[in-house]
Coordinates of C-alpha atoms in Angstrom, one line a residue:
M1 CA 137.2 -88.1 -82.5
Y2 CA 139.9 -85.5 -83.1
H3 CA 137.3 -83.3 -84.7
F4 CA 135.0 -83.6 -81.7
I5 CA 137.8 -82.6 -79.3
N6 CA 138.6 -79.6 -81.4
Q7 CA 135.0 -78.5 -81.2
I8 CA 135.0 -78.7 -77.4
K9 CA 138.2 -76.7 -77.2
G10 CA 136.6 -74.1 -79.6
T11 CA 133.5 -73.9 -77.5
V12 CA 135.5 -73.4 -74.3
R13 CA 137.5 -70.6 -75.9
S14 CA 134.4 -68.8 -77.2
R15 CA 132.9 -65.8 -75.4
R16 CA 129.6 -67.8 -74.8
A17 CA 131.5 -70.2 -72.6
Q18 CA 133.2 -67.5 -70.7
I19 CA 129.8 -66.2 -69.6
L20 CA 128.1 -69.6 -69.1
L21 CA 130.7 -71.2 -66.8
P22 CA 130.7 -68.4 -64.2
A23 CA 127.0 -68.2 -64.4
V24 CA 126.7 -71.9 -63.6
M25 CA 129.2 -71.5 -60.7
L26 CA 127.3 -68.4 -59.3
A27 CA 123.8 -69.9 -59.5
P28 CA 124.0 -71.6 -56.1
I29 CA 125.3 -68.4 -54.5
F30 CA 122.5 -66.5 -56.1
I31 CA 119.9 -69.0 -54.7
L32 CA 121.6 -68.8 -51.3
V33 CA 121.3 -65.0 -51.4
V34 CA 117.7 -65.2 -52.2
Y35 CA 117.1 -67.6 -49.4
L36 CA 119.0 -65.3 -47.0
L37 CA 117.0 -62.3 -48.1
F38 CA 113.7 -64.2 -47.6
E39 CA 114.7 -65.6 -44.2
T40 CA 116.0 -62.2 -43.1
S41 CA 112.7 -60.6 -44.2
K42 CA 110.8 -63.2 -42.1
L43 CA 112.9 -62.3 -39.0
S44 CA 112.3 -58.6 -39.6
M45 CA 108.6 -59.0 -40.0
T46 CA 108.3 -61.1 -36.9
K47 CA 110.2 -58.5 -34.8
V48 CA 108.1 -55.7 -36.2
R49 CA 104.9 -57.6 -35.5
Q50 CA 106.0 -58.5 -31.9
Q51 CA 107.1 -54.9 -31.2
F52 CA 103.7 -53.6 -32.5
A53 CA 101.9 -56.1 -30.4
L54 CA 103.8 -55.1 -27.2
D55 CA 103.3 -51.4 -27.9
S56 CA 99.6 -51.7 -28.8
G57 CA 98.8 -54.1 -25.9
A58 CA 100.6 -51.9 -23.3
Y59 CA 98.9 -48.8 -24.6
S60 CA 95.5 -50.4 -24.4
Q61 CA 96.1 -51.7 -20.9
M62 CA 97.4 -48.4 -19.5
S63 CA 94.6 -46.5 -21.3
S64 CA 92.2 -48.3 -19.0
T65 CA 94.2 -47.1 -16.0
S66 CA 94.4 -43.5 -17.2
G67 CA 90.7 -43.5 -18.1
Y68 CA 89.9 -44.8 -14.6
L69 CA 92.0 -42.1 -13.0
N70 CA 90.4 -39.4 -15.1
A71 CA 86.9 -40.8 -14.1
L72 CA 87.9 -40.6 -10.4
A73 CA 89.0 -37.0 -10.8
Q74 CA 85.7 -36.2 -12.6
V75 CA 83.5 -37.6 -9.8
N76 CA 85.7 -36.0 -7.2
G77 CA 85.3 -32.5 -8.5
S78 CA 83.9 -31.3 -11.8
L79 CA 80.9 -33.6 -12.0
P80 CA 79.2 -32.6 -8.7
Y81 CA 80.3 -29.0 -9.0
R82 CA 78.8 -28.6 -12.5
V83 CA 75.5 -30.0 -11.3
M84 CA 75.4 -27.9 -8.1
K85 CA 76.3 -24.9 -10.1
T86 CA 72.9 -25.0 -11.8
M87 CA 71.4 -24.1 -8.3
R88 CA 73.0 -20.7 -8.5
K89 CA 69.9 -19.8 -10.7
V90 CA 67.6 -20.2 -7.6
D91 CA 67.7 -17.0 -5.5
L92 CA 66.7 -17.1 -1.8
P93 CA 64.7 -14.1 -0.5
A94 CA 66.1 -12.4 2.6
K95 CA 64.0 -11.7 5.7
A96 CA 63.4 -8.1 6.5
T97 CA 65.8 -8.1 9.4
A98 CA 68.7 -9.7 7.6
P99 CA 72.1 -8.0 8.0
N100 CA 72.5 -7.6 4.2
P101 CA 69.0 -8.0 2.7
D102 CA 70.1 -6.7 -0.7
Q103 CA 72.9 -9.3 -1.0
K104 CA 72.1 -12.0 -3.6
V105 CA 72.2 -15.5 -2.1
T106 CA 71.4 -18.7 -4.0
V107 CA 70.8 -22.3 -3.2
F108 CA 74.4 -22.9 -4.4
D109 CA 75.7 -20.7 -1.6
V110 CA 73.7 -22.6 1.1
F111 CA 75.5 -25.8 0.4
Y112 CA 78.9 -24.6 -0.8
T113 CA 79.5 -22.3 2.2
A114 CA 78.7 -25.2 4.5
G115 CA 81.4 -27.4 2.9
A116 CA 79.0 -29.7 1.1
F117 CA 81.2 -29.8 -2.1
P118 CA 84.4 -28.2 -3.4
S119 CA 84.5 -25.5 -6.1
I120 CA 87.0 -24.5 -8.7
G121 CA 88.9 -21.2 -8.3
P122 CA 90.0 -18.6 -8.4
N123 CA 87.0 -17.0 -6.5
Y124 CA 86.0 -19.0 -3.5
E125 CA 83.9 -16.5 -1.6
Q126 CA 80.2 -16.4 -1.3
G127 CA 78.1 -14.4 -3.7
P128 CA 77.1 -14.2 -7.4
D129 CA 80.6 -13.1 -8.4
G130 CA 82.3 -15.8 -6.3
A131 CA 82.5 -19.6 -6.4
S132 CA 79.0 -19.9 -8.0
N133 CA 80.1 -18.0 -11.0
N134 CA 83.7 -19.0 -11.7
P135 CA 84.8 -19.1 -15.3
V136 CA 85.4 -22.5 -17.0
P137 CA 89.1 -23.4 -16.8
A138 CA 91.1 -22.9 -20.0
P139 CA 91.9 -26.1 -22.0
E140 CA 95.6 -25.7 -21.3
S141 CA 95.0 -25.2 -17.5
T142 CA 96.9 -27.7 -15.3
N143 CA 95.3 -26.7 -12.0
W144 CA 91.6 -26.2 -11.6
G145 CA 92.1 -25.3 -7.9
F146 CA 89.3 -27.3 -6.3
Q147 CA 88.8 -26.2 -2.7
Y148 CA 86.2 -26.3 0.0
Y149 CA 84.9 -22.9 1.2
N150 CA 87.0 -20.9 3.5
G151 CA 89.3 -23.7 4.6
K152 CA 86.5 -26.1 5.6
R153 CA 87.0 -29.8 5.5
A154 CA 90.7 -29.5 6.3
G155 CA 90.8 -33.1 7.4
W156 CA 89.3 -34.2 4.1
N157 CA 91.5 -32.1 1.8
K158 CA 94.6 -34.4 2.1
E159 CA 96.0 -37.3 0.2
D160 CA 95.0 -39.4 3.3
P161 CA 91.7 -37.8 4.3
Q162 CA 90.3 -38.3 7.8
E163 CA 87.2 -37.4 9.6
S164 CA 87.7 -34.2 11.6
A165 CA 85.9 -33.3 14.8
A166 CA 86.4 -29.6 13.8
D167 CA 84.1 -30.1 10.8
M168 CA 81.4 -31.7 12.9
E169 CA 78.5 -30.5 15.1
D170 CA 77.2 -33.0 17.6
D171 CA 78.9 -35.8 15.6
H172 CA 77.2 -34.7 12.4
Y173 CA 78.6 -33.1 9.3
V174 CA 76.7 -29.8 8.6
L175 CA 75.9 -29.6 4.9
T176 CA 73.8 -26.4 4.7
N177 CA 74.8 -23.0 6.1
K178 CA 73.0 -22.2 9.4
E179 CA 73.6 -18.4 9.0
I180 CA 72.0 -18.4 5.6
A181 CA 69.0 -20.4 6.9
D182 CA 68.7 -17.9 9.8
N183 CA 68.5 -14.9 7.4
Y184 CA 67.0 -16.2 4.2
F185 CA 64.0 -18.2 3.3
F186 CA 65.1 -21.8 2.9
G187 CA 61.8 -23.5 3.9
A188 CA 61.7 -27.1 5.1
S189 CA 58.4 -27.7 3.3
G190 CA 59.5 -25.8 0.2
I191 CA 62.8 -25.1 -1.6
G192 CA 64.8 -26.4 1.4
L193 CA 63.6 -30.0 1.5
T194 CA 63.5 -30.2 -2.3
T195 CA 67.1 -29.1 -2.8
I196 CA 68.3 -31.3 0.1
K197 CA 66.8 -34.3 -1.8
E198 CA 68.5 -33.1 -5.0
Y199 CA 71.9 -32.8 -3.2
A200 CA 71.6 -36.3 -1.8
T201 CA 70.5 -37.6 -5.2
I202 CA 73.5 -36.0 -6.9
Y203 CA 76.0 -37.7 -4.6
V204 CA 74.2 -41.0 -4.6
R205 CA 74.4 -41.1 -8.4
T206 CA 78.0 -39.8 -8.2
G207 CA 78.8 -42.7 -5.9
S208 CA 77.1 -45.1 -8.3
I209 CA 79.2 -43.8 -11.1
Y210 CA 82.3 -44.3 -9.0
Q211 CA 81.3 -47.9 -8.2
S212 CA 80.6 -48.8 -11.9
Q213 CA 83.8 -47.2 -13.1
T214 CA 85.8 -49.2 -10.5
Y215 CA 84.1 -52.4 -11.4
S216 CA 84.7 -51.8 -15.1
Y217 CA 88.4 -51.0 -14.5
K218 CA 89.0 -54.0 -12.3
D219 CA 87.3 -56.4 -14.7
T220 CA 89.2 -54.9 -17.7
I221 CA 92.7 -55.1 -16.3
K222 CA 92.3 -58.4 -14.3
N223 CA 95.3 -60.6 -15.2
S224 CA 96.3 -58.0 -17.8
R225 CA 93.4 -59.2 -19.9
M226 CA 93.3 -56.1 -22.2
F227 CA 97.1 -56.5 -22.9
R228 CA 97.0 -60.2 -23.5
E229 CA 94.1 -60.1 -25.9
N230 CA 95.6 -57.3 -27.8
Y231 CA 98.9 -59.1 -28.0
Y232 CA 97.2 -62.3 -29.2
L233 CA 95.2 -60.6 -31.9
N234 CA 98.4 -58.9 -33.3
T235 CA 100.6 -62.0 -33.3
R236 CA 98.5 -65.2 -33.4
D237 CA 101.6 -67.2 -32.7
C238 CA 100.9 -68.0 -29.0
R239 CA 98.2 -69.5 -26.9
K240 CA 95.8 -66.8 -25.8
A241 CA 96.3 -67.5 -22.1
D242 CA 100.1 -67.2 -22.4
C243 CA 100.5 -64.4 -24.9
G244 CA 102.7 -61.6 -23.6
K245 CA 103.1 -63.5 -20.3
Q246 CA 106.4 -61.9 -19.4
A247 CA 105.3 -58.3 -20.0
A248 CA 101.9 -59.0 -18.4
A249 CA 103.6 -60.0 -15.2
T250 CA 105.1 -56.6 -15.0
L251 CA 101.8 -54.8 -15.8
D252 CA 100.0 -56.8 -13.1
R253 CA 102.1 -55.1 -10.5
F254 CA 100.6 -51.7 -11.4
E255 CA 96.9 -52.4 -10.7
L256 CA 95.6 -49.4 -8.7
D257 CA 93.1 -49.3 -5.9
S258 CA 90.9 -46.5 -4.6
T259 CA 89.0 -45.9 -1.5
P260 CA 85.6 -44.1 -1.3
F261 CA 85.2 -41.4 1.4
E262 CA 81.6 -41.5 2.7
I263 CA 79.7 -39.9 5.5
D264 CA 76.8 -41.3 7.6
K265 CA 75.5 -38.6 9.9
A266 CA 74.5 -35.3 8.2
R267 CA 72.8 -32.2 9.4
F268 CA 70.9 -29.8 7.2
Y269 CA 69.7 -26.4 8.5
V270 CA 66.4 -25.2 7.1
T271 CA 64.0 -22.4 7.7
A272 CA 60.9 -23.0 9.8
D273 CA 57.7 -23.1 7.8
Y274 CA 56.2 -19.6 7.3
Q275 CA 53.1 -17.9 5.9
G276 CA 53.9 -15.4 3.2
S277 CA 57.3 -13.8 2.5
T278 CA 57.6 -11.6 5.5
M279 CA 57.5 -14.1 8.3
H280 CA 60.7 -15.9 9.3
S281 CA 60.9 -17.9 12.5
G282 CA 64.6 -18.9 12.4
S283 CA 66.2 -22.1 11.4
Y284 CA 66.4 -25.6 12.8
P285 CA 68.5 -28.7 12.0
I286 CA 67.3 -31.8 10.2
D287 CA 69.6 -34.7 11.2
L288 CA 69.8 -37.8 8.9
K289 CA 71.6 -41.1 9.1
M290 CA 72.4 -41.9 5.6
Q291 CA 72.5 -45.7 6.1
E292 CA 69.0 -45.5 7.4
A293 CA 67.7 -43.1 4.8
L294 CA 69.6 -44.4 1.7
N295 CA 70.7 -47.8 2.8
A296 CA 74.3 -46.7 2.3
K297 CA 76.6 -44.0 3.4
L298 CA 76.7 -40.8 1.3
F299 CA 79.6 -40.8 -1.1
Q300 CA 81.8 -37.6 -1.1
F301 CA 84.9 -38.5 -3.1
A302 CA 87.4 -41.2 -3.7
Y303 CA 91.2 -41.2 -3.0
L304 CA 94.2 -43.3 -3.7
P305 CA 95.8 -45.3 -0.8
P306 CA 99.6 -45.0 -0.2
A307 CA 100.4 -48.2 -2.2
S308 CA 98.6 -46.9 -5.3
R309 CA 100.2 -43.5 -5.0
N310 CA 103.6 -45.1 -4.9
R311 CA 102.7 -47.1 -8.1
L312 CA 101.6 -43.8 -9.8
R313 CA 105.0 -42.3 -9.0
Q314 CA 106.7 -45.2 -10.7
L315 CA 104.4 -44.9 -13.7
K316 CA 105.3 -41.3 -14.1
R317 CA 109.0 -42.3 -14.4
G318 CA 108.1 -45.0 -16.9
V319 CA 107.9 -48.8 -16.6
V320 CA 110.1 -51.0 -18.9
L321 CA 108.3 -53.9 -20.4
K322 CA 110.3 -56.8 -21.9
Q323 CA 108.8 -59.7 -23.9
K324 CA 110.7 -62.7 -25.3
Y325 CA 109.3 -64.3 -28.5
T326 CA 109.9 -67.3 -30.8
L327 CA 111.5 -66.9 -34.2
P328 CA 110.0 -68.8 -37.1
E329 CA 111.6 -71.9 -38.5
N330 CA 114.1 -71.4 -41.4
R331 CA 115.3 -73.4 -44.4
F332 CA 118.7 -73.8 -42.9
N333 CA 117.3 -75.7 -39.9
I334 CA 119.0 -73.4 -37.4
N335 CA 117.3 -72.8 -34.1
L336 CA 117.7 -69.0 -34.0
T337 CA 115.5 -68.6 -30.9
Q338 CA 117.7 -70.8 -28.8
R339 CA 120.9 -69.2 -30.2
Y340 CA 119.9 -65.5 -29.9
N341 CA 117.1 -65.4 -27.3
P342 CA 115.2 -62.6 -29.1
Y343 CA 113.0 -60.1 -27.3
V344 CA 111.2 -56.8 -27.7
Q345 CA 110.8 -54.0 -25.1
N346 CA 109.4 -50.6 -24.6
S347 CA 108.6 -48.1 -21.8
I348 CA 105.1 -47.2 -20.8
S349 CA 104.1 -44.2 -18.6
V350 CA 100.9 -42.7 -17.2
T351 CA 101.2 -39.1 -16.2
C352 CA 99.4 -36.0 -15.1
P353 CA 100.7 -32.4 -14.7
R354 CA 101.9 -32.8 -11.1
N355 CA 105.2 -33.8 -9.7
N356 CA 103.8 -36.5 -7.4
N357 CA 101.5 -37.7 -10.3
N358 CA 98.4 -37.6 -8.0
C359 CA 95.6 -35.7 -9.8
V360 CA 92.8 -37.7 -8.2
W361 CA 92.6 -36.2 -4.7
P362 CA 92.9 -33.5 -3.4
N363 CA 92.4 -30.8 -6.0
P364 CA 91.3 -33.3 -8.7
L365 CA 92.3 -32.8 -12.3
P366 CA 91.2 -35.2 -15.1
K367 CA 94.3 -34.9 -17.3
Y368 CA 96.0 -38.3 -17.2
S369 CA 97.6 -39.5 -20.4
V370 CA 99.6 -42.5 -21.7
K371 CA 102.9 -42.5 -23.4
V372 CA 104.7 -45.4 -25.0
G373 CA 108.5 -45.1 -25.8
I374 CA 111.4 -47.4 -26.7

């Protein structure tokens, strides 16, 4: 027995014992540190995943809004202008007694100078070197300068457009220039009627594009569908119908509306039919009720009502989104969600290069973009 006790004392005094005993004592601490690192990593990964889901979902949702606003700006200006610009290739011959028989006038001029559509700048006057031949805006341009000819459509060219009696003739909007029809050959049975049909077709299709874009936008952002689905796919820790509910409630308040501006009664001046190129018997009007001819009013442009313009101003400043989330369970059986109430947040904005953030109408500019910040 005495020998055995001496062996134990010798072992304790040896260098091996001096290493073994502290190691045995530190083992639980080491295991605890490993657990802490593992649980901390889970918390960090959860927060990163939630933050990414919030950022990605918000960007997707607001990209639908910016895309819709850019589509409105396109149908309001550049789309019909580019199509009508092709008509500058069709020259109209002048009658012998015209004031300026050598002046080049095209089908483009007949419609544009009557106020049938707006043109980009900087040259708005009639003629081959004017509005029908303006250069393409530079990519960095922040103002395409869409305007109607010579101050026409003053009642339309506002954020809240209205019909104006000053733009009417016998309760009709004139869409082809009477003076040109008086002095150039714009025959009712020839180029005149053909291009009037083309003009109506252009704006019927433009109106159809507007309607389809509006339907798509409304369906996509309804109940923040785009945001919720994106959030669900990036987290998978919530019910699809409830994912991102808190942030979605904020986004729901920024759904935008638009109003189409349409006309019913239109007047087109054409040249009376003639035999040969030297006979010209003046012009006369063709009056059309669009609802009877097309079963619908003729679309001209779309604008944002006051409530939507107010939301756009808020979106320019940025909207803060906040979303609470649930932390995963841990090995220490501590309810960290209840204790710390974790959440992620960001700021989302939709902007265009104007102080009032309205690039839809007037002077449309399809340059809305989305920015996500913290």
